[in-house]
Coordinates of C-alpha atoms in Angstrom, one line a residue:
M29 CA 55.6 58.0 -48.3
N30 CA 54.2 60.2 -51.0
K31 CA 54.8 58.3 -54.2
S32 CA 54.7 61.4 -56.3
Q33 CA 57.7 62.8 -54.5
P34 CA 61.1 61.9 -55.9
A35 CA 63.0 59.3 -53.8
P36 CA 65.9 60.8 -51.8
P37 CA 69.4 59.9 -53.0
Q38 CA 69.9 58.1 -49.7
A39 CA 67.5 55.4 -50.9
A40 CA 69.7 54.5 -53.8
A41 CA 72.7 54.5 -51.5
A42 CA 70.9 52.1 -49.1
G43 CA 70.3 49.8 -52.1
V44 CA 73.9 49.8 -53.1
V45 CA 75.2 49.1 -49.6
S46 CA 72.6 46.4 -49.1
V47 CA 73.4 44.5 -52.3
A48 CA 77.1 44.9 -51.6
A49 CA 76.6 43.3 -48.2
G50 CA 74.7 40.4 -49.8
V51 CA 77.3 39.8 -52.5
V52 CA 80.1 39.8 -49.9
A53 CA 78.1 37.4 -47.7
G54 CA 77.8 35.0 -50.6
E55 CA 81.5 35.3 -51.5
L56 CA 82.6 35.0 -47.9
A57 CA 80.5 31.9 -47.3
A58 CA 81.9 30.4 -50.6
A59 CA 85.4 30.7 -49.3
F60 CA 84.5 28.2 -46.5
V61 CA 82.0 25.9 -48.1
S62 CA 82.5 26.2 -51.9
P63 CA 85.9 27.5 -52.9
A64 CA 85.5 26.4 -56.5
L65 CA 82.2 28.1 -57.2
S66 CA 80.7 31.3 -55.8
P67 CA 77.7 33.4 -56.9
M68 CA 79.9 35.9 -58.6
T69 CA 82.0 33.3 -60.4
G70 CA 78.8 31.4 -61.4
V71 CA 77.2 34.5 -62.9
G72 CA 80.4 35.6 -64.5
G73 CA 81.0 32.1 -66.1
A74 CA 77.4 32.1 -67.4
V75 CA 78.0 35.6 -68.9
I76 CA 81.2 34.4 -70.6
D77 CA 79.4 31.3 -72.0
A78 CA 76.4 33.4 -73.2
V79 CA 78.3 36.2 -74.9
P80 CA 78.6 35.8 -78.7
P81 CA 82.0 34.8 -80.0
A82 CA 82.3 38.2 -81.8
V83 CA 82.0 40.0 -78.5
K84 CA 84.6 37.8 -76.9
D85 CA 86.9 38.5 -79.8
W86 CA 86.3 42.2 -79.3
A87 CA 87.0 42.0 -75.5
V88 CA 90.3 40.1 -76.1
A89 CA 91.3 42.6 -78.8
V90 CA 90.5 45.6 -76.6
F91 CA 91.5 44.4 -73.1
G92 CA 93.9 41.5 -73.9
T93 CA 94.8 39.5 -70.8
A94 CA 92.8 42.1 -68.7
D95 CA 89.5 40.8 -70.1
K96 CA 88.5 39.2 -66.8
V97 CA 89.2 42.4 -64.9
A98 CA 87.1 44.3 -67.4
L99 CA 84.2 41.8 -67.0
L100 CA 84.4 42.0 -63.2
I101 CA 84.3 45.8 -63.4
G102 CA 81.4 45.7 -65.8
M103 CA 79.5 43.3 -63.6
G104 CA 80.1 45.5 -60.6
L105 CA 78.8 48.6 -62.4
V106 CA 75.6 46.7 -63.5
I107 CA 75.1 45.3 -60.0
A108 CA 75.6 48.8 -58.5
A109 CA 73.1 50.3 -60.9
M110 CA 70.4 47.7 -60.2
A111 CA 71.1 47.9 -56.5
G112 CA 70.5 51.6 -56.6
L113 CA 67.3 51.0 -58.5
A114 CA 66.2 48.5 -55.8
G115 CA 66.7 51.1 -53.1
V116 CA 64.6 53.7 -55.1
V117 CA 61.7 51.4 -55.8
E118 CA 61.8 50.1 -52.2
W119 CA 61.4 53.7 -51.0
R120 CA 58.4 54.2 -53.3
R121 CA 56.7 50.8 -52.5
R122 CA 57.6 48.5 -49.7
F123 CA 58.9 45.1 -50.8
A124 CA 59.4 46.3 -54.4
G125 CA 63.1 46.6 -53.9
A126 CA 63.2 43.2 -52.2
A127 CA 61.5 41.7 -55.2
V128 CA 64.3 43.2 -57.5
I129 CA 66.9 41.6 -55.3
A130 CA 65.0 38.3 -55.2
V131 CA 65.1 38.3 -59.0
F132 CA 68.9 38.7 -58.9
G133 CA 69.1 35.8 -56.4
V134 CA 67.2 33.6 -58.8
V135 CA 69.5 34.6 -61.7
G136 CA 72.5 33.7 -59.5
L137 CA 70.9 30.4 -58.6
V138 CA 70.3 29.5 -62.2
A139 CA 73.9 30.4 -63.1
V140 CA 75.3 28.3 -60.3
L141 CA 73.2 25.3 -61.2
G142 CA 74.6 25.5 -64.8
R143 CA 78.2 25.3 -63.8
A144 CA 80.2 22.1 -63.8
Q145 CA 81.5 22.6 -60.3
V146 CA 78.0 22.9 -58.8
T147 CA 77.5 21.3 -55.3
G148 CA 74.8 21.4 -52.7
N149 CA 76.8 24.0 -50.8
A150 CA 77.1 26.2 -53.9
V151 CA 73.4 26.1 -54.6
V152 CA 72.6 27.7 -51.2
L153 CA 75.0 30.7 -51.7
P154 CA 72.9 32.8 -54.1
L155 CA 69.9 32.5 -51.8
L156 CA 72.1 33.5 -48.8
A157 CA 73.4 36.5 -50.7
A158 CA 69.9 37.6 -51.7
G159 CA 68.5 37.0 -48.2
T160 CA 71.3 39.1 -46.7
A161 CA 70.7 41.9 -49.1
I162 CA 67.0 42.0 -48.5
L163 CA 67.4 42.0 -44.7
M164 CA 70.0 44.8 -44.9
L165 CA 67.7 46.8 -47.3
H166 CA 64.8 46.5 -44.9
W167 CA 66.9 47.6 -42.0
L168 CA 68.4 50.6 -43.8
M169 CA 65.1 51.7 -45.3
S170 CA 63.4 51.6 -41.9
R171 CA 66.1 54.0 -40.6
L172 CA 65.7 56.2 -43.6
R173 CA 61.9 56.3 -43.2
D174 CA 62.3 57.1 -39.5
W175 CA 64.5 60.0 -40.4
K176 CA 62.4 61.4 -43.2
T177 CA 59.1 60.9 -41.4
T178 CA 60.3 62.5 -38.2
G179 CA 61.7 65.5 -40.1
T180 CA 58.4 66.0 -42.1
V181 CA 56.2 65.7 -39.0
A182 CA 58.3 68.2 -37.0
E183 CA 58.2 70.7 -39.8
R184 CA 54.4 70.4 -40.2
S185 CA 53.8 70.7 -36.5
A186 CA 55.1 74.3 -36.3
P187 CA 54.5 75.9 -39.7
E188 CA 54.1 79.4 -38.3
R189 CA 57.6 79.4 -36.7
P190 CA 60.8 79.6 -38.7
V191 CA 63.0 76.6 -38.1
P192 CA 66.6 77.7 -38.7
E193 CA 68.0 74.4 -37.6
R194 CA 66.9 70.8 -38.2
P195 CA 64.5 69.6 -35.5
P196 CA 66.4 67.5 -32.9
A197 CA 64.4 64.3 -33.6
A198 CA 65.1 64.6 -37.4
A199 CA 68.8 65.2 -36.7
A200 CA 68.9 62.1 -34.5
G201 CA 67.1 60.1 -37.2
R202 CA 69.5 61.4 -39.9
R203 CA 72.5 60.5 -37.7
R204 CA 71.2 57.0 -37.0
F205 CA 70.6 56.4 -40.8
L206 CA 74.1 57.6 -41.8
Q207 CA 75.7 55.6 -39.0
A208 CA 73.9 52.5 -40.3
L209 CA 74.7 53.2 -43.9
G210 CA 78.4 53.9 -43.2
G211 CA 78.7 50.9 -40.9
G212 CA 77.1 48.6 -43.5
A213 CA 79.5 49.9 -46.1
V214 CA 82.5 49.4 -43.8
V215 CA 81.4 45.9 -42.9
A216 CA 80.9 45.0 -46.6
A217 CA 84.3 46.4 -47.6
A218 CA 86.0 44.5 -44.8
G219 CA 84.1 41.3 -45.6
G220 CA 85.1 41.7 -49.3
M221 CA 88.7 41.9 -48.4
L222 CA 88.5 38.9 -46.1
A223 CA 86.6 36.9 -48.7
A224 CA 89.3 37.7 -51.3
A225 CA 92.1 36.7 -48.9
L226 CA 90.3 33.4 -47.9
R227 CA 89.5 32.5 -51.5
G228 CA 93.0 33.3 -52.7
A229 CA 94.4 30.8 -50.2
A230 CA 91.6 28.2 -50.5
A231 CA 92.6 24.7 -49.7
G232 CA 96.1 25.7 -49.0
V233 CA 96.9 25.6 -52.7
T234 CA 99.3 28.6 -52.6
E235 CA 101.2 27.1 -49.7
F236 CA 101.4 23.7 -51.3
R237 CA 102.7 25.1 -54.5
S238 CA 105.4 27.2 -52.8
S239 CA 106.7 24.2 -51.0
L240 CA 106.6 21.8 -54.0
A241 CA 109.9 20.5 -55.2
L242 CA 109.6 19.6 -58.9
P243 CA 111.1 16.2 -59.9
S244 CA 114.1 16.0 -62.1
A245 CA 113.5 15.5 -65.8
A246 CA 114.4 12.1 -67.2
S247 CA 114.5 13.7 -70.6
L248 CA 116.1 17.1 -70.4
A249 CA 115.4 19.9 -72.9
P250 CA 118.1 20.4 -75.5
P251 CA 120.5 23.2 -74.5
L252 CA 119.9 26.6 -76.0
P253 CA 121.8 26.9 -79.3
A254 CA 124.6 29.4 -79.4
G255 CA 123.3 32.7 -80.7
A256 CA 119.7 31.7 -80.3
E257 CA 119.0 34.9 -78.2
L258 CA 119.9 38.1 -80.0
D259 CA 121.4 41.1 -78.2
L260 CA 118.8 43.6 -79.3
G261 CA 117.0 45.8 -76.9
G262 CA 113.2 45.6 -77.0
I263 CA 113.0 42.2 -78.7
S264 CA 110.8 39.6 -77.1
P265 CA 112.9 37.4 -74.8
L266 CA 113.6 33.9 -76.2
V267 CA 111.9 32.4 -73.1
T268 CA 108.9 34.4 -71.8
P269 CA 109.0 35.0 -68.0
N270 CA 106.0 33.5 -66.2
R271 CA 104.8 37.0 -65.0
D272 CA 104.7 38.2 -68.6
F273 CA 103.1 35.1 -70.2
Y274 CA 99.7 35.7 -71.7
R275 CA 96.6 34.3 -70.0
I276 CA 93.4 33.8 -72.0
D277 CA 90.7 31.4 -70.6
T278 CA 87.1 31.5 -69.5
A279 CA 87.7 31.3 -65.7
L280 CA 86.5 34.5 -64.1
T281 CA 88.6 33.8 -61.0
V282 CA 91.6 31.5 -60.9
P283 CA 90.5 28.0 -59.7
A284 CA 92.1 26.8 -56.5
V285 CA 92.7 23.1 -57.1
D286 CA 94.0 21.1 -54.2
P287 CA 96.8 18.8 -55.5
E288 CA 96.2 16.4 -52.6
T289 CA 92.7 15.7 -53.8
W290 CA 93.3 16.2 -57.6
V291 CA 92.6 13.2 -59.8
L292 CA 92.9 13.0 -63.6
K293 CA 90.5 10.5 -65.2
V294 CA 90.9 8.9 -68.6
T295 CA 87.5 7.7 -69.8
G296 CA 85.6 7.1 -73.0
M297 CA 86.7 4.8 -75.9
V298 CA 89.5 3.1 -74.0
D299 CA 90.2 -0.5 -73.0
R300 CA 90.5 0.5 -69.3
D301 CA 89.6 3.6 -67.4
I302 CA 92.5 5.3 -65.6
E303 CA 92.7 7.5 -62.5
L304 CA 95.9 9.3 -61.8
D305 CA 96.6 11.3 -58.7
F306 CA 99.2 14.0 -58.2
A307 CA 101.6 12.0 -56.2
S308 CA 101.6 9.3 -58.9
L309 CA 102.1 11.8 -61.6
L310 CA 105.1 13.3 -59.8
S311 CA 106.7 9.8 -59.8
K312 CA 106.6 9.4 -63.6
P313 CA 109.6 10.0 -65.8
M314 CA 109.4 13.6 -66.7
T315 CA 110.2 15.3 -70.0
E316 CA 111.4 18.9 -70.3
R317 CA 110.8 20.9 -73.5
H318 CA 110.7 24.4 -74.7
V319 CA 107.3 25.0 -76.4
T320 CA 105.7 28.1 -77.9
I321 CA 102.0 28.2 -77.4
A322 CA 99.5 30.8 -78.8
C323 CA 95.9 31.8 -78.5
V324 CA 93.8 31.7 -81.6
S325 CA 92.6 35.2 -80.8
N326 CA 96.1 36.5 -81.5
E327 CA 95.9 39.2 -84.2
V328 CA 98.7 39.6 -86.7
G329 CA 101.5 41.3 -84.7
G330 CA 99.7 40.5 -81.4
D331 CA 101.2 39.4 -78.1
L332 CA 98.9 36.5 -77.1
I333 CA 101.8 34.1 -77.6
G334 CA 104.7 33.0 -75.5
N335 CA 107.6 30.5 -75.2
A336 CA 108.3 28.6 -72.0
L337 CA 110.3 25.7 -70.7
W338 CA 107.7 23.1 -69.7
L339 CA 108.1 20.1 -67.4
G340 CA 105.7 17.2 -67.6
W341 CA 104.8 13.6 -68.4
P342 CA 104.1 12.8 -72.1
V343 CA 100.4 12.4 -72.7
R344 CA 101.0 9.5 -75.0
E345 CA 102.3 7.4 -72.1
L346 CA 99.1 7.9 -70.1
L347 CA 96.9 7.2 -73.2
A348 CA 98.9 4.0 -73.9
M349 CA 98.0 2.8 -70.4
A350 CA 94.4 3.4 -71.2
G351 CA 94.5 1.8 -74.6
P352 CA 92.4 4.0 -77.1
Q353 CA 90.0 1.9 -79.1
S354 CA 89.6 1.7 -82.8
G355 CA 87.6 4.5 -84.3
A356 CA 88.6 7.1 -81.7
D357 CA 90.1 10.3 -83.2
M358 CA 89.7 12.9 -80.5
V359 CA 90.4 13.5 -76.9
L360 CA 88.1 15.8 -75.0
S361 CA 90.0 17.4 -72.2
R362 CA 88.1 19.0 -69.3
S363 CA 89.0 21.7 -66.8
T364 CA 87.9 21.8 -63.2
D365 CA 85.6 24.7 -64.2
G366 CA 83.9 22.6 -66.9
W367 CA 85.7 24.2 -69.9
T368 CA 86.6 21.6 -72.6
A369 CA 88.9 21.3 -75.6
G370 CA 88.8 18.8 -78.4
T371 CA 92.3 17.7 -79.5
P372 CA 93.1 15.2 -82.3
L373 CA 94.1 11.9 -80.8
E374 CA 97.0 11.6 -83.2
V375 CA 98.8 14.7 -81.9
L376 CA 98.6 13.4 -78.4
T377 CA 100.1 10.1 -79.3
D378 CA 102.9 11.0 -81.8
D379 CA 106.4 12.1 -81.1
R380 CA 105.7 15.8 -80.5
D381 CA 105.9 15.7 -76.7
A382 CA 102.5 16.8 -75.8
L383 CA 102.8 17.1 -72.0
L384 CA 100.8 16.8 -68.8
A385 CA 102.7 19.8 -67.6
I386 CA 103.4 20.5 -63.9
G387 CA 106.3 23.0 -64.3
M388 CA 106.9 26.2 -66.2
N389 CA 110.3 27.8 -66.5
G390 CA 111.8 25.9 -63.6
E391 CA 109.0 26.4 -61.1
P392 CA 105.6 24.7 -60.4
L393 CA 102.9 26.0 -62.7
P394 CA 101.5 29.4 -61.6
L395 CA 97.9 29.1 -60.4
E396 CA 96.7 31.3 -63.3
H397 CA 98.5 29.0 -65.8
G398 CA 96.8 25.8 -64.6
F399 CA 98.3 24.5 -61.4
P400 CA 98.5 21.7 -60.6
V401 CA 98.4 20.2 -64.1
R402 CA 97.7 21.5 -67.6
L403 CA 98.0 20.3 -71.2
V404 CA 100.8 21.7 -73.4
V405 CA 100.5 20.5 -77.0
P406 CA 103.0 21.8 -79.6
G407 CA 101.6 23.0 -82.9
L408 CA 97.9 23.7 -81.9
Y409 CA 96.2 26.8 -80.8
G410 CA 95.2 26.8 -77.1
Y411 CA 91.4 26.6 -77.7
V412 CA 91.9 23.0 -78.9
S413 CA 94.7 21.9 -76.7
A414 CA 95.9 24.0 -73.7
T415 CA 93.5 22.9 -71.1
K416 CA 94.4 24.3 -67.6
W417 CA 93.4 22.9 -64.3
L418 CA 93.0 19.5 -66.1
T419 CA 90.7 16.9 -64.6
E420 CA 89.6 14.5 -67.4
L421 CA 90.7 13.1 -70.8
K422 CA 87.8 11.5 -72.6
V423 CA 88.8 9.5 -75.6
T424 CA 86.1 10.0 -78.2
R425 CA 85.3 11.1 -81.8
F426 CA 84.9 14.4 -83.4
A427 CA 81.6 13.1 -84.7
D428 CA 80.3 12.6 -81.1
D429 CA 81.8 15.4 -79.0
A430 CA 82.9 19.0 -79.4
G431 CA 85.1 21.3 -77.3
Y432 CA 83.8 24.5 -75.8
W433 CA 84.7 26.8 -78.7
T434 CA 83.7 24.6 -81.7
P435 CA 79.9 25.0 -81.4
R436 CA 80.6 28.7 -81.1
G437 CA 81.9 28.9 -84.6
W438 CA 85.6 28.0 -84.4
S439 CA 87.2 25.2 -86.4
E440 CA 87.6 21.7 -85.0
R441 CA 91.3 21.3 -85.2
G442 CA 93.2 24.6 -85.1
P443 CA 96.8 24.1 -86.1
I444 CA 98.9 27.3 -85.3
K445 CA 99.5 29.3 -88.5
M446 CA 103.0 30.5 -89.4
S447 CA 103.5 34.1 -88.6
S448 CA 106.1 36.7 -87.8
R449 CA 106.2 39.9 -85.8
I450 CA 108.2 43.1 -85.6
D451 CA 109.0 44.0 -82.0
V452 CA 111.5 46.8 -82.5
P453 CA 111.2 49.6 -83.3
R454 CA 107.7 50.1 -81.9
A455 CA 105.1 51.3 -84.3
G456 CA 104.3 55.0 -83.8
R457 CA 107.6 55.8 -82.1
P458 CA 109.9 58.1 -84.0
V459 CA 113.5 56.9 -84.6
R460 CA 116.6 58.9 -85.6
A461 CA 117.9 58.7 -89.2
G462 CA 120.8 56.4 -89.8
T463 CA 121.0 52.7 -89.2
V464 CA 117.8 51.5 -87.6
A465 CA 117.8 48.1 -86.0
F466 CA 114.7 46.0 -86.7
G467 CA 114.0 42.8 -84.9
G468 CA 111.3 40.4 -83.7
V469 CA 110.1 36.8 -83.6
A470 CA 108.7 34.3 -86.1
W471 CA 107.1 30.9 -85.6
A472 CA 106.0 27.9 -87.7
Q473 CA 105.3 25.4 -84.9
H474 CA 106.1 21.8 -85.4
T475 CA 107.7 22.8 -88.7
G476 CA 110.3 25.4 -87.9
I477 CA 111.4 28.7 -89.6
G478 CA 113.7 28.7 -92.6
K479 CA 114.0 32.5 -93.2
V480 CA 112.6 35.9 -92.3
E481 CA 112.5 38.9 -94.7
L482 CA 111.6 42.6 -94.5
R483 CA 110.5 45.0 -97.1
V484 CA 110.4 48.8 -97.1
N485 CA 107.5 50.6 -98.8
R486 CA 106.5 47.5 -100.7
G487 CA 110.0 47.3 -102.3
D488 CA 112.2 44.2 -102.6
W489 CA 112.4 41.7 -99.8
Q490 CA 115.6 41.7 -97.8
A491 CA 116.8 38.7 -95.8
A492 CA 117.1 39.2 -92.1
E493 CA 119.6 37.5 -89.8
L494 CA 117.7 34.5 -88.4
A495 CA 118.9 33.2 -85.0
P496 CA 119.1 29.5 -84.5
G497 CA 115.8 28.1 -83.1
I498 CA 115.6 26.1 -79.9
S499 CA 113.5 23.6 -81.8
R500 CA 110.8 23.4 -84.4
D501 CA 108.2 23.8 -81.6
T502 CA 109.4 27.3 -80.6
W503 CA 109.7 30.7 -82.0
Y504 CA 112.9 32.2 -83.5
Q505 CA 114.4 35.6 -83.1
W506 CA 115.5 37.7 -86.1
Q507 CA 117.1 41.1 -86.7
L508 CA 118.0 43.3 -89.6
P509 CA 119.6 46.8 -89.6
L510 CA 118.4 49.2 -92.2
A511 CA 119.8 52.5 -93.3
L512 CA 116.9 55.0 -93.3
T513 CA 116.9 58.7 -94.1
P514 CA 114.3 61.1 -92.7
G515 CA 110.7 60.3 -93.7
Q516 CA 107.9 57.9 -93.1
Y517 CA 108.2 54.3 -94.0
E518 CA 106.0 51.2 -94.1
I519 CA 107.8 48.1 -93.0
Q520 CA 106.5 44.6 -93.5
V521 CA 107.8 41.2 -92.3
R522 CA 107.2 37.7 -93.7
A523 CA 108.5 34.2 -92.8
T524 CA 109.1 31.0 -94.7
D525 CA 109.1 27.7 -93.0
L526 CA 111.8 24.9 -93.3
N527 CA 109.7 23.2 -95.9
G528 CA 109.9 26.3 -98.1
A529 CA 106.2 27.3 -97.6
P530 CA 105.8 31.1 -97.4
Q531 CA 103.7 32.9 -94.8
I532 CA 100.2 33.8 -96.0
E533 CA 99.9 37.4 -97.2
D534 CA 96.2 37.7 -97.4
R535 CA 94.7 39.3 -94.3
A536 CA 92.2 37.2 -92.4
R537 CA 90.6 37.7 -89.0
V538 CA 91.2 35.4 -86.1
A539 CA 87.9 33.5 -86.5
P540 CA 87.4 30.7 -87.3
D541 CA 91.0 29.3 -87.2
G542 CA 93.6 32.0 -86.7
A543 CA 94.7 35.3 -88.3
T544 CA 96.9 35.6 -91.3
G545 CA 98.7 38.5 -93.1
F546 CA 102.0 40.3 -92.9
H547 CA 102.7 42.3 -89.8
T548 CA 103.0 45.9 -91.0
I549 CA 104.2 48.9 -89.1
R550 CA 104.8 52.6 -89.9
V551 CA 108.0 54.2 -88.8
D552 CA 108.7 57.9 -88.6
V553 CA 112.4 58.6 -89.1
T554 CA 113.5 62.1 -87.8
P555 CA 116.7 63.9 -88.7

């Protein structure tokens, strides 16, 4: 080829289809030999680990619980751009595009080797993906060169004669290339859908979960107090449905953990190591409790918080079996994907009912919320407590170990800060003059809410009706009707806990230990 001539757009298309075929080959093979780790999840996990905390905070603030989808889309766009580049450079110089793909294969290999779930099978997958992409690129580029070379030779062989139509040989070459390109794209798309279906049902986890009958609780949750749920449209439900419950974690794809092979290990500074399988856990006396959990990335007024009915075995019972040794002050919990959280030992051994949870709102844990087993610890932000897909509890010391987020600039312990939120009316939505119903939720976990107040345009605070709380470990609903005339109003809410401590007014960002400030909305009241 003449290197001075621009590469045809078909070269970039060949690169994209080739790399797509390679990616699909790696993901499809992973569905059979490495369900817990594929090249894409390995690279995605490495990206999540490498991104600075400030960028993670921005992603959560902008995309919320869709942050994983945004990352996958971003990865797809980058891969497509580099794949197109590989096709272009391969057209200009043989094997140059293959070299670009090989570099991507090495990057994938390094990413996979750095993951906690790495196995021998997983190591082979990035090499398989790169090899498939290189072979596909070689095949498509040979078809493209045949087409372009044939057309050029035919045109040069008869320069004195007008050629109103494409020479037959060139037309045939064009047809063969487009058939190959289209066929490769179809096969890649079909393979991608098959890989997604196979990985979604890996190890029969979905089927197992759907057939699992949860054991009855030996210690039932207290009944909901009368009047705990206010009859006010738009207010957050007292108990958050599973489908609406926030999800923030570092798992690019939801791990498929087989309960039949799942084992929880208790190690570290203990008198005896413990191994607990799922069948043994199901046989333990279960505790049922309503607990509100929150993400430390929840901004003032944010929705990265939810309240659910959890079913599980108290962690303190398991730790008592292991016998924590003198000097231990932290438990490092580990997820199947290698994520860790450092939780104070004292909160896992006191009376707050920290649970090895297996159920959520009357059904087995959803896969995205940690099936088969996760930690639920009242009073602490999730980054130091709410480990999903739990596999290990290491009894240790804060001086010796750190959870995933602590070296990235977050505080060691992370107690949830008291806060309150206005759910209705929604900020920015006009309301009619007259009596306007305000309502929302407030929480002071493991302490309880004593009162909630509103103020209008920085005036006097007015006490809201506070519904009875389920417990001191859950949020409370509140409401207050206000008579408002046409105009624009600033409304603020604050809470006070049962000990008389007021909510912090000073604004603080989520890092390093949770946001503070009064939730403030502006309401336009129309005639």
